[in-house]
Amino acid sequence: MRATIVGLPFHDSTIELAHGAGGKASRRLIEGLFLPLLMNPMLAELHDAALLATGHGTLALTTDAFVVRPLRFPGGSIGELAVNGTINDLAVSGARPLALAAAFIVEAGLSSDVLRAEVEALAAAAARAGVPVVTGDTKVVEHGKADGLYIVTTGLGFVDPRLRLGSGFVQPGDRVLVSGPIGDHGITVLLARGELDLEADLVSDTRPLTPFVDALTATAAPGLRWMRDPTRGGVATALNELARDTGLAVVLEEEAIPVRDAVRGACEVLGLDPLHIANEGQLLVVVAPEWADAALAALRSVPGGQDAACIGTIETHPPGVVTVTTAYGGRRVVDMLVGDPLPRIC
Amino acid sequence: MRATIVGLPFHDSTIELAHGAGGKASRRLIEGLFLPLLMNPMLAELHDAALLATGHGTLALTTDAFVVRPLRFPGGSIGELAVNGTINDLAVSGARPLALAAAFIVEAGLSSDVLRAEVEALAAAAARAGVPVVTGDTKVVEHGKADGLYIVTTGLGFVDPRLRLGSGFVQPGDRVLVSGPIGDHGITVLLARGELDLEADLVSDTRPLTPFVDALTATAAPGLRWMRDPTRGGVATALNELARDTGLAVVLEEEAIPVRDAVRGACEVLGLDPLHIANEGQLLVVVAPEWADAALAALRSVPGGQDAACIGTIETHPPGVVTVTTAYGGRRVVDMLVGDPLPRIC
C-alpha cells in the first residue's frame, strides 16, 4: 500500500536518547540502520503492527519495549502500559487481540513487591482487555544494569476483514478525528519524576483503544481510512508520518484540538507543544467526510470518549506538511519532534 | 496434556541473579509469582512456546529476552543468539517459524557500529533460517542504565500437524537422544568474559535447530514424544522438568553423553557439571524405542549432528528423578541447577 522507504545511511557515531524518542532522530535510526539490514516488504511498511496473510485470514503481530521512568505514575504503571500499549498497536491495525507474550528484564536487587505489583498490573490490564498472556520470559541482570524493570510485550491478533486501513486509502477531503484530550500521559510521567518544580492534577490516559475501534467498526467501517495510536512524538509525529507517506497536507484547527488546561499550562511553562506529547489512550482516525459524523458519534458513545473531536482535514496543499490554523487565523507548520524533551515516556 | 503447576508462594524479598538463571530459583519465581497472577491454561503449560488453536491450524508463540554478556563471543553474538534462540523454541514445539518480532533496548552512548553489527548478525541469522523480521521497536535508556544492548525476540509459527509432542506422551522404555556435544555455549561465554584464568579452543554452538527437527519429522514423526532446547540450566534442568512433569525416571549413561574435552576440562576446574551448562544449538529428544535408531540416524544426517547420541532411557524408578550411571557402574542423582554459576549466558 505504501512505497518502501529507506532513508539516508545512519552516520551518527553513537546512539543517544533522542534516537529512542519517536521523532526525527528515531526515524533516521530506523530508516538508515535497521531497515536496510532487515529489509522485507512487511517491515518496510513501518506500521504499528506487521500484517501476515496466512491463507486463513490476516494475522497482526506487534512488539513494544517499555522502559518508562518512574515505574508507577498517576493513573498507571509500566505493567498496565505494557499491555495497553501493545493492544493499542493491534487495535489501530484493525486487529482483534488474540494473545500476548511478555518478557521481563529485572535488575537484581529489585524488591519482589515491586515486581509483584507490576505483574499484577499487567495481569489486570490483560484481564480487562480479555486477552490472555500465553507465554513469557524473565531475565535478571546485575544491580545497576537496568533500572528496576523493563517489560517487552508482543501482541498477536487477527485483522477484522471489514477494515481496509492504510495511508494509501487517505484522500483530500477526509476528516481527522481524535478520541479525547491529548498530552495527558506524557505530561503526567514528566511531572511524576519530580525533577521539575511543577505540579498538576493530571493522570495518564493509559487504556485499551479496543472499545473505540469496536464502536467505529460497528457504525462507520466503510469510511475508516487510517488509524494511529499517537504515543512517542505525539499527534504531530503521527500526522507528519501520514503527510509524508501520502504527499498530502494535514490541516488542523487549533481551537478544535482537545487539551486539558493542566497540560496546556505545563506545556507553556516547559516550552513544549501538546501536539508533541505522548498519549497512551487516544485514537487518531482519518475518516471519509460522509462518515465523519457517524464516526465522531461512535467515539463519543464510548466511556472516556465524550471529548472526541474533529480536529482537521486532509487537503492537497502544502503537500507532505502538517499545518495548524490558530484562533486568530494564522497558520503554522507543525513539524516532527526534533530533540528529545521527554525520554523514557513509555 | 499436563497438570497445571503452581508452586509455593514466592517469599524472597528481592529478585537476584539466580532468579534469572533457569534453575530452581527461576522455577520458584515463575511458579510462585508469575503463574498465580497470570493464570491461564496455555501459560500454565510452561512450554517453550504457547500453542493457540485457531480453527485454521495451531499457532505457536514464544518470546525470549537476551541479555548475554559480552555481546560478542567466539562463534556468535547477541544478535545471532536472539534469532536462533527464538526459532529453536518454536522448533522444539513442532512449529515452523513464520515471522519474528525484535525489540531493542539500547544504552545511550553505545557505538552505532556495535548496534549495526548486531542488527547485521540478527538479519543474517534470520535470512539463514528463512524467517523475516516483520516488526520491531527500539528504546534508548540513559548511559549506565542497560549494559550496551538487550534484545527481545518473539517468534510466531504454525505447528506441524504431523507432530504430537508433550511430556504426557512420554512412556517408560522411551529413549533420550541429544544432537551433539553439550556445554559449548555456556563455557564459551563464561571464558569470553576474561574473568577466569582459563582458555579453551571452543566456540558457541548457536544455530537454528530447524534442520534437526525437519530431519526427525521426515523420518520418525510418529515416534517423537517430546523435544527441548536445553539452554539455561542445561540438559539436567530440561530432563528434571520432564521427570517431574511425568513422574517417571530419566536414567542417563554418563559414557554416552557427548562432551568436548575443553568443556569437560573447564567444568572440572570450575566445579561445574556439563549437564548444567547452557546450550544454544542442541536438541534433546525423547523418542519411542522402535523409532530410536531412525531418529538417531536422522540427527546424524544433519550437518553438525554427526556426534548425536542416545544418552539414556525413560524408566519408572526412581520416580520424578534424573540419575546418571557412571563408567564405573555407580549411579548419582542429577538435580536442577540450584545456585547461579553462569548469569547472563543468553
XYZ file of C-alpha atoms in Angstrom:
692
model
C 0.000 0.000 0.000
C 2.894 2.257 0.635
C 6.188 2.769 -1.070
C 9.201 1.273 0.612
C 11.070 3.993 2.434
C 14.724 3.668 3.193
C 16.384 6.821 4.389
C 19.897 8.151 4.242
C 22.602 5.944 5.753
C 22.869 6.450 9.508
C 26.163 8.177 10.280
C 25.777 9.194 13.946
C 28.689 7.670 15.850
C 26.772 6.748 18.999
C 23.178 6.051 19.970
C 21.664 8.754 22.167
C 18.361 9.205 23.988
C 16.822 11.152 21.109
C 17.158 8.064 18.904
C 14.560 6.401 21.103
C 12.162 9.321 21.481
C 9.994 8.599 18.451
C 10.793 11.750 16.497
C 13.147 12.610 13.671
C 16.231 11.003 15.207
C 14.320 7.744 15.747
C 13.164 7.819 12.173
C 16.731 8.329 10.923
C 17.947 5.377 13.002
C 15.155 3.068 11.835
C 15.335 4.049 8.176
C 19.097 4.436 7.992
C 20.288 1.453 10.039
C 17.556 -1.096 10.768
C 15.544 -1.119 7.549
C 18.400 -1.577 5.054
C 19.641 -4.580 7.054
C 16.306 -6.206 7.825
C 14.584 -5.271 4.596
C 11.419 -7.111 3.775
C 8.103 -5.813 2.498
C 6.266 -6.181 5.795
C 8.833 -4.368 7.904
C 9.182 -1.610 5.326
C 5.540 -0.705 5.868
C 6.567 0.520 9.352
C 3.038 0.090 10.623
C 2.206 -0.265 14.284
C 1.791 -3.974 13.604
C 3.012 -6.244 10.828
C 0.270 -7.900 8.804
C 0.804 -11.508 7.754
C -1.525 -13.076 5.230
C -1.846 -16.740 6.176
C -4.495 -18.122 3.874
C -6.777 -18.326 6.911
C -7.139 -14.615 7.491
C -4.558 -11.956 8.157
C -2.537 -12.051 11.368
C -1.208 -8.888 13.014
C 1.983 -9.043 15.082
C 3.441 -6.160 17.085
C 6.146 -5.781 19.718
C 6.972 -2.923 22.094
C 9.644 -2.353 24.719
C 8.533 -0.414 27.809
C 11.184 1.469 29.775
C 9.030 4.164 31.383
C 10.535 6.003 34.344
C 9.201 6.080 37.062
C 7.666 2.595 37.059
C 4.480 3.970 38.664
C 2.839 7.300 37.851
C -0.612 8.805 38.464
C -3.150 6.742 36.563
C -0.958 3.795 35.674
C 2.318 1.914 35.766
C 4.704 0.045 33.484
C 2.778 -3.224 33.807
C -0.516 -1.698 32.716
C 1.152 0.351 29.986
C 2.881 -2.742 28.596
C -0.479 -4.405 27.993
C -2.457 -1.382 26.792
C 0.312 -0.124 24.517
C 0.603 -3.390 22.652
C -3.140 -3.988 22.461
C -3.455 -0.489 21.026
C -0.933 -1.209 18.284
C -3.100 -4.167 17.308
C -6.317 -2.156 17.603
C -5.169 0.643 15.286
C -4.100 -2.012 12.780
C -7.701 -3.194 12.766
C -6.822 -6.414 14.595
C -8.680 -8.131 17.412
C -6.129 -9.142 20.078
C -5.764 -12.907 20.442
C -2.799 -13.346 22.784
C 0.073 -11.514 24.463
C 3.643 -12.549 25.223
C 5.591 -10.732 27.955
C 9.346 -10.619 28.603
C 10.714 -9.097 31.810
C 14.253 -7.794 32.268
C 14.671 -7.303 36.005
C 17.508 -5.558 37.838
C 18.999 -7.670 40.635
C 18.014 -6.166 43.960
C 14.542 -5.092 42.823
C 12.032 -5.583 45.583
C 9.838 -8.584 44.933
C 6.871 -6.458 45.963
C 7.601 -4.019 43.132
C 7.823 -6.866 40.636
C 4.654 -8.458 42.019
C 2.771 -5.142 41.756
C 3.746 -4.807 38.094
C 2.866 -8.401 37.241
C -0.470 -7.752 38.966
C -0.991 -4.560 36.958
C -0.131 -6.392 33.762
C -2.446 -9.289 34.609
C -5.293 -6.931 35.497
C -4.915 -4.949 32.271
C -4.831 -8.166 30.230
C -7.926 -9.479 32.023
C -9.729 -6.160 31.477
C -8.967 -6.371 27.774
C -9.886 -10.058 27.660
C -6.516 -11.073 26.204
C -4.500 -13.899 27.796
C -0.747 -13.640 28.443
C 0.196 -17.002 26.971
C 3.966 -17.080 27.180
C 6.791 -15.157 28.808
C 10.419 -14.955 29.781
C 12.312 -13.462 32.704
C 15.935 -12.426 32.769
C 17.794 -10.848 35.663
C 20.751 -8.501 35.145
C 23.195 -7.242 37.752
C 22.293 -4.404 40.090
C 22.858 -1.116 38.265
C 22.436 -2.716 34.826
C 18.747 -1.949 34.211
C 16.763 0.491 36.210
C 14.330 -1.653 38.039
C 12.334 -3.292 35.343
C 11.878 -3.273 31.584
C 8.960 -5.115 30.003
C 8.626 -6.112 26.361
C 5.200 -7.248 25.217
C 4.236 -8.752 21.897
C 0.668 -8.951 20.667
C -0.907 -11.275 18.154
C -4.317 -10.776 16.587
C -6.487 -11.429 13.584
C -7.333 -8.475 11.355
C -11.017 -7.613 11.100
C -11.866 -8.321 7.445
C -14.324 -5.403 7.417
C -11.468 -2.904 7.697
C -9.199 -1.607 4.927
C -6.779 0.727 6.642
C -3.641 2.430 5.447
C -2.217 5.739 4.357
C -2.798 4.657 0.745
C -6.553 4.994 1.271
C -6.411 8.568 2.596
C -7.863 11.211 0.248
C -8.228 15.001 0.172
C -11.392 16.000 1.988
C -11.080 13.272 4.640
C -11.534 14.337 8.250
C -9.098 13.842 11.150
C -10.684 12.816 14.457
C -9.176 12.329 17.895
C -10.831 10.375 20.722
C -10.085 12.865 23.523
C -7.690 15.322 25.209
C -4.069 14.985 24.139
C -0.852 15.025 26.134
C -2.093 13.659 29.466
C 0.275 10.691 29.572
C 3.465 12.480 28.646
C 2.969 15.398 30.993
C 1.868 13.096 33.844
C 5.014 10.985 33.564
C 7.245 14.022 33.210
C 5.805 15.579 36.371
C 5.890 12.248 38.252
C 9.680 12.302 38.041
C 9.676 15.204 40.456
C 12.568 16.873 38.669
C 10.520 19.906 37.702
C 9.091 22.440 40.097
C 5.622 21.870 38.671
C 2.509 20.123 39.853
C -0.725 19.412 38.064
C -3.903 17.494 38.697
C -3.381 15.009 35.876
C -3.401 11.264 35.342
C -2.133 9.167 32.459
C -4.724 8.257 29.840
C -3.411 4.671 29.546
C -6.291 2.472 28.404
C -7.085 -0.057 25.700
C -8.359 1.547 22.492
C -10.268 -1.574 21.506
C -13.666 -0.134 22.614
C -13.125 2.917 20.367
C -12.151 0.762 17.403
C -15.076 -1.584 18.015
C -17.531 1.315 18.116
C -16.089 2.831 14.932
C -16.111 -0.511 13.134
C -19.701 -1.201 14.116
C -21.023 2.096 12.742
C -18.556 3.516 10.217
C -16.340 0.674 8.954
C -16.570 1.587 5.242
C -15.468 5.155 5.986
C -12.379 4.365 8.066
C -9.133 5.047 6.189
C -6.282 5.187 8.710
C -5.900 4.852 12.477
C -2.999 5.563 14.756
C -2.139 5.461 18.440
C -0.119 8.692 18.887
C 2.357 7.684 21.604
C 6.007 8.814 21.461
C 6.236 12.002 19.419
C 2.530 12.678 19.893
C -0.172 13.617 17.418
C 2.264 15.804 15.459
C 4.606 12.913 14.673
C 1.815 10.517 13.683
C 0.275 13.110 11.354
C 3.640 14.126 9.898
C 4.240 10.487 9.002
C 0.821 10.407 7.343
C 1.538 13.621 5.428
C 4.920 12.343 4.325
C 3.595 8.936 3.267
C 0.681 10.351 1.286
C 2.188 13.576 -0.020
C -0.991 15.272 1.180
C -1.497 18.138 3.637
C -2.956 17.738 7.106
C -4.623 20.976 8.177
C -5.545 21.143 11.863
C -7.786 23.672 13.633
C -6.028 24.636 16.863
C -9.285 25.603 18.577
C -10.762 22.162 17.912
C -7.930 20.138 19.467
C -8.924 18.966 22.961
C -6.191 19.783 25.509
C -6.715 19.946 29.264
C -5.767 23.209 30.948
C -3.195 21.409 33.097
C -1.457 20.019 30.003
C -1.617 23.344 28.217
C -0.226 25.125 31.270
C 2.648 22.680 31.769
C 3.497 22.841 28.061
C 3.598 26.633 28.160
C 5.958 26.627 31.134
C 8.179 23.972 29.547
C 8.134 25.369 26.037
C 6.526 22.255 24.603
C 3.690 21.794 22.149
C 0.868 19.479 23.303
C 0.894 18.058 19.767
C 4.339 16.575 20.522
C 3.379 14.991 23.841
C 2.825 11.242 24.144
C -0.631 9.759 24.610
C -1.354 6.209 25.735
C -5.117 6.124 25.350
C -6.055 8.324 22.388
C -7.043 7.236 18.931
C -6.335 9.298 15.817
C -8.602 8.423 12.901
C -8.865 9.600 9.329
C -12.377 9.065 8.012
C -14.165 9.768 4.740
C -16.143 13.037 5.022
C -19.552 11.391 4.626
C -18.771 9.096 7.574
C -17.277 11.756 9.852
C -20.414 12.498 11.865
C -21.155 8.811 12.458
C -17.559 8.168 13.441
C -17.478 11.092 15.845
C -20.738 9.945 17.446
C -19.292 6.441 17.771
C -16.176 7.751 19.557
C -18.297 9.902 21.878
C -20.506 6.927 22.770
C -17.563 5.110 24.389
C -16.837 5.852 28.081
C -13.883 8.236 28.079
C -14.701 9.425 24.551
C -17.048 12.277 25.410
C -14.423 14.871 24.362
C -13.745 13.284 20.972
C -13.404 15.935 18.271
C -12.891 16.534 14.595
C -9.578 18.391 14.594
C -8.714 18.788 10.932
C -8.979 17.932 7.267
C -6.802 16.280 4.650
C -6.017 18.707 1.832
C -3.666 18.794 -1.115
C -1.581 21.861 -0.194
C 1.004 22.289 1.188
C 1.952 18.722 0.152
C 3.543 16.479 2.792
C 3.166 19.036 5.569
C 1.082 19.385 8.730
C -0.160 22.866 9.499
C -2.365 24.230 12.234
C -4.712 27.185 11.864
C -4.747 29.294 15.005
C -7.704 31.036 16.613
C -6.519 34.327 15.113
C -6.496 32.935 11.584
C -2.738 32.433 11.438
C -1.215 29.208 10.211
C 1.962 27.491 11.390
C 3.799 24.342 10.350
C 3.800 21.514 12.911
C 6.956 19.503 12.449
C 8.006 16.179 13.931
C 9.701 16.222 17.291
C 13.358 17.020 16.710
C 15.087 16.959 20.081
C 14.133 14.739 22.970
C 12.355 16.655 25.710
C 10.651 13.530 27.005
C 12.819 10.421 27.197
C 11.549 7.179 28.743
C 7.880 8.128 28.470
C 6.712 4.583 27.674
C -1.605 -32.509 28.422
C -0.033 -31.616 31.677
C -1.366 -30.768 35.068
C -1.310 -27.116 35.996
C 1.609 -26.485 38.288
C 1.560 -23.589 40.682
C 4.258 -23.667 43.294
C 4.587 -22.261 46.755
C 4.051 -18.525 47.137
C 7.227 -16.595 46.353
C 8.558 -15.071 49.582
C 12.062 -13.875 48.628
C 12.236 -10.168 49.411
C 14.291 -9.152 46.379
C 14.980 -10.501 42.914
C 18.540 -11.761 42.475
C 20.597 -13.070 39.570
C 19.782 -16.693 40.413
C 16.105 -15.974 39.705
C 17.037 -15.492 36.074
C 19.419 -18.416 35.682
C 16.899 -21.023 34.618
C 17.291 -23.337 37.604
C 15.392 -23.880 40.834
C 15.216 -20.210 41.823
C 13.786 -19.295 38.408
C 11.213 -22.014 38.743
C 10.184 -20.736 42.195
C 9.787 -17.193 40.840
C 7.740 -18.303 37.829
C 5.529 -20.720 39.724
C 5.216 -18.667 42.890
C 4.774 -15.158 41.491
C 4.020 -15.039 37.757
C 1.758 -18.038 37.284
C -0.758 -17.343 40.065
C -1.257 -13.802 38.717
C -1.321 -14.578 35.013
C -3.043 -17.921 35.281
C -4.458 -19.346 32.100
C -4.261 -22.867 30.691
C -1.764 -22.008 27.973
C 0.726 -20.261 30.221
C 0.453 -22.976 32.869
C 1.846 -25.483 30.377
C 5.184 -23.610 30.671
C 6.273 -24.905 27.288
C 8.951 -23.240 25.207
C 6.116 -21.796 23.122
C 2.417 -21.269 23.762
C 0.118 -23.164 21.428
C -3.023 -21.385 20.231
C -5.695 -23.370 18.430
C -7.253 -21.015 15.880
C -9.592 -23.167 13.847
C -7.129 -22.802 10.966
C -4.310 -24.779 12.494
C -2.396 -24.286 15.718
C -0.216 -21.219 16.146
C 2.889 -21.251 18.334
C 4.052 -18.034 20.021
C 7.249 -17.639 22.040
C 9.235 -14.715 23.454
C 12.759 -14.504 24.852
C 14.851 -11.714 26.346
C 18.563 -11.816 25.507
C 20.972 -10.124 27.923
C 24.143 -12.109 27.175
C 27.415 -10.585 28.346
C 29.709 -9.978 26.456
C 27.677 -9.016 23.387
C 30.119 -10.908 21.132
C 31.782 -14.235 21.940
C 33.561 -16.899 19.896
C 31.083 -18.389 17.444
C 28.316 -15.851 17.836
C 26.828 -12.704 19.326
C 23.644 -11.402 20.908
C 22.043 -10.609 17.542
C 22.526 -14.122 16.192
C 21.527 -15.696 19.504
C 18.321 -13.653 19.616
C 17.171 -15.159 16.330
C 18.372 -18.733 16.836
C 17.111 -18.941 20.424
C 13.585 -17.938 19.499
C 13.471 -20.063 16.350
C 14.605 -23.001 18.485
C 11.759 -22.504 20.959
C 9.379 -22.732 18.007
C 11.228 -25.715 16.515
C 11.074 -27.821 19.696
C 7.369 -27.027 19.919
C 6.984 -28.637 16.499
C 6.288 -25.298 14.810
C 7.587 -23.970 11.522
C 8.721 -20.354 12.049
C 6.589 -17.838 10.156
C 7.799 -14.448 11.423
C 9.931 -12.764 14.061
C 9.476 -9.529 16.012
C 12.516 -7.833 17.588
C 12.670 -5.183 20.330
C 15.942 -3.427 21.138
C 16.738 -1.689 24.423
C 19.886 0.336 23.760
C 22.086 2.133 26.273
C 22.745 5.761 25.353
C 26.365 6.112 24.311
C 26.535 2.719 22.593
C 28.634 2.908 19.470
C 26.477 2.854 16.361
C 28.922 0.358 14.888
C 28.198 -2.068 17.726
C 24.465 -1.703 17.180
C 24.879 -2.071 13.416
C 26.946 -5.225 13.852
C 24.229 -6.790 15.998
C 21.418 -5.809 13.663
C 23.530 -7.329 10.864
C 24.037 -10.522 12.866
C 20.317 -10.696 13.598
C 19.418 -10.075 9.965
C 21.903 -12.688 8.746
C 20.605 -15.305 11.190
C 17.013 -14.573 10.188
C 17.902 -14.820 6.494
C 19.768 -18.084 7.076
C 16.703 -19.512 8.800
C 14.395 -18.114 6.118
C 12.274 -16.214 8.649
C 11.505 -12.496 8.131
C 11.745 -9.927 10.948
C 8.401 -8.268 10.332
C 8.113 -5.735 13.146
C 10.248 -4.159 15.831
C 10.746 -1.460 18.403
C 13.733 0.491 19.692
C 14.038 2.234 23.030
C 17.063 4.092 24.355
C 17.808 4.356 28.073
C 20.344 6.602 29.771
C 24.029 5.716 29.835
C 24.629 3.262 32.663
C 21.015 2.017 32.634
C 21.444 -1.069 30.412
C 24.725 -2.573 29.525
C 25.037 -1.905 25.869
C 22.131 -3.734 24.357
C 19.318 -6.078 25.272
C 17.247 -7.744 22.557
C 13.850 -9.368 22.967
C 12.638 -11.515 20.089
C 9.243 -13.088 19.644
C 8.554 -15.883 17.202
C 5.334 -16.938 15.561
C 4.811 -20.215 13.732
C 2.305 -22.847 12.706
C 2.547 -26.236 14.396
C 3.300 -29.167 12.100
C 0.133 -31.294 12.290
C 2.216 -34.483 11.986
C 3.698 -33.939 15.449
C 2.125 -34.742 18.808
C 4.652 -33.587 21.386
C 4.451 -33.221 25.147
C 5.541 -34.791 28.394
C 2.143 -36.514 28.558
C 3.167 -38.755 25.661
C 6.427 -39.939 27.267
C 6.444 -43.601 28.361
C 8.815 -45.980 30.149
C 11.186 -47.524 27.663
C 11.475 -44.375 25.535
C 14.968 -43.274 24.560
C 16.619 -39.901 25.197
C 18.706 -38.532 22.322
C 20.879 -35.440 22.067
C 22.001 -33.842 18.806
C 25.641 -33.249 19.798
C 28.229 -32.212 22.393
C 26.798 -30.328 25.369
C 28.006 -27.237 27.216
C 29.842 -25.441 24.394
C 27.811 -22.233 24.573
C 27.869 -21.741 28.326
C 31.584 -22.401 28.726
C 32.449 -20.270 25.677
C 30.557 -17.250 27.060
C 31.965 -17.749 30.531
C 35.531 -17.801 29.209
C 34.868 -14.875 26.842
C 34.335 -12.621 29.866
C 38.030 -12.936 30.621
C 37.391 -13.008 34.351
C 38.781 -16.522 34.754
C 42.375 -17.527 34.203
C 41.271 -20.166 31.713
C 41.430 -20.507 27.948
C 39.948 -23.121 25.680
C 39.585 -23.707 21.985
C 35.784 -23.523 21.988
C 33.022 -21.743 20.103
C 29.349 -21.344 20.919
C 27.031 -23.880 19.312
C 24.403 -21.218 18.473
C 22.456 -22.412 15.436
C 18.863 -22.973 14.355
C 17.552 -26.414 15.322
C 15.028 -26.407 12.482
C 17.149 -28.739 10.270
C 17.287 -31.327 13.101
C 13.543 -31.131 13.675
C 12.859 -31.321 9.941
C 15.039 -34.442 9.595
C 13.358 -36.093 12.585
C 9.883 -35.222 11.352
C 10.604 -36.579 7.877
C 11.772 -39.971 9.113
C 10.437 -40.600 12.632
C 7.425 -38.301 13.201
C 5.180 -40.982 14.758
C 7.869 -41.881 17.304
C 8.643 -38.358 18.565
C 7.273 -37.720 22.073
C 8.996 -34.635 23.482
C 11.648 -32.155 22.337
C 13.528 -29.490 24.206
C 16.223 -26.896 23.585
C 18.377 -27.194 26.744
C 19.556 -23.598 27.207
C 19.766 -22.002 30.695
C 20.153 -24.760 33.283
C 21.354 -27.201 30.622
C 20.339 -30.767 29.882
C 19.952 -31.534 33.596
C 17.266 -28.870 34.098
C 15.303 -29.829 30.970
C 15.301 -33.505 31.964
C 14.447 -32.757 35.609
C 11.397 -30.834 34.382
C 10.461 -33.833 32.258
C 10.914 -36.232 35.199
C 8.881 -34.003 37.478
C 6.084 -33.498 34.954
C 5.775 -37.190 34.140
C 6.641 -38.750 37.492
C 8.978 -41.034 35.558
C 12.719 -41.607 35.895
C 15.302 -40.418 33.394
C 18.343 -42.688 33.509
C 21.395 -41.364 31.670
C 24.594 -43.196 30.708
C 27.488 -40.889 31.530
C 29.771 -42.528 28.946
C 27.247 -41.895 26.180
C 26.865 -38.144 26.742
C 28.913 -36.219 24.173
C 31.084 -33.575 25.866
C 34.136 -31.947 24.301
C 37.410 -32.270 26.235
C 37.647 -28.476 26.517
C 34.211 -28.287 28.155
C 34.948 -31.236 30.432
C 38.263 -29.688 31.447
C 36.799 -26.252 32.164
C 33.967 -27.816 34.148
C 36.412 -29.825 36.262
C 38.438 -26.715 37.082
C 35.304 -24.693 37.886
C 33.494 -27.426 39.790
C 30.584 -27.467 37.325
C 28.717 -30.335 35.718
C 28.433 -30.167 31.891
C 24.827 -31.301 32.327
C 24.100 -27.892 33.920
C 25.775 -25.801 31.218
C 23.685 -23.896 28.653
C 23.494 -24.982 25.029
C 22.218 -22.855 22.166
C 22.279 -25.381 19.345
C 21.485 -28.797 20.807
C 18.240 -30.692 20.602
C 17.064 -33.094 23.309
C 14.509 -35.608 22.056
C 12.528 -38.382 23.684
C 11.556 -40.990 21.122
C 9.690 -44.290 21.217
C 12.187 -47.198 21.375
C 11.222 -48.652 17.989
C 11.936 -45.269 16.362
C 15.202 -44.564 18.202
C 17.562 -45.868 15.512
C 15.790 -43.953 12.753
C 15.734 -40.792 14.843
C 19.436 -41.072 15.685
C 20.285 -41.606 12.026
C 18.179 -38.574 11.128
C 20.033 -36.367 13.648
C 23.404 -37.641 12.397
C 22.444 -36.903 8.779
C 22.243 -33.165 9.533
C 25.474 -31.119 9.247
C 26.665 -30.588 12.825
C 24.776 -33.681 14.020
C 27.485 -36.270 13.475
C 28.027 -36.639 17.243
C 24.336 -37.172 18.044
C 23.897 -39.889 20.640
C 21.398 -41.917 22.582
C 22.207 -40.869 26.155
C 19.553 -42.558 28.264
C 16.217 -44.210 28.813
C 12.912 -43.353 30.457
C 12.189 -45.741 33.335
C 9.709 -45.923 36.180
C 12.133 -45.828 39.122
C 13.168 -43.703 40.891
C 10.030 -41.667 40.048
C 10.474 -37.999 39.165
C 14.260 -38.134 39.334
C 17.145 -37.913 36.852
C 20.073 -40.220 37.534
C 23.275 -40.873 35.663
C 25.117 -44.189 35.590
C 28.858 -43.649 35.657
C 31.522 -45.570 33.784
C 32.317 -47.496 36.972
C 28.738 -48.672 37.417
C 27.867 -46.102 40.084
C 24.720 -44.052 39.925
C 24.181 -40.463 41.035
C 21.220 -38.108 41.106
C 21.410 -35.145 38.710
C 19.444 -32.274 40.201
C 18.388 -28.943 38.728
C 20.824 -26.088 38.951
C 20.466 -24.545 42.394
C 22.835 -21.587 42.553
C 23.784 -19.406 39.654
C 27.291 -20.102 38.401
C 26.505 -18.694 34.964
C 24.466 -15.490 34.880
C 23.759 -13.629 31.620
C 24.532 -16.621 29.414
C 21.816 -15.819 26.863
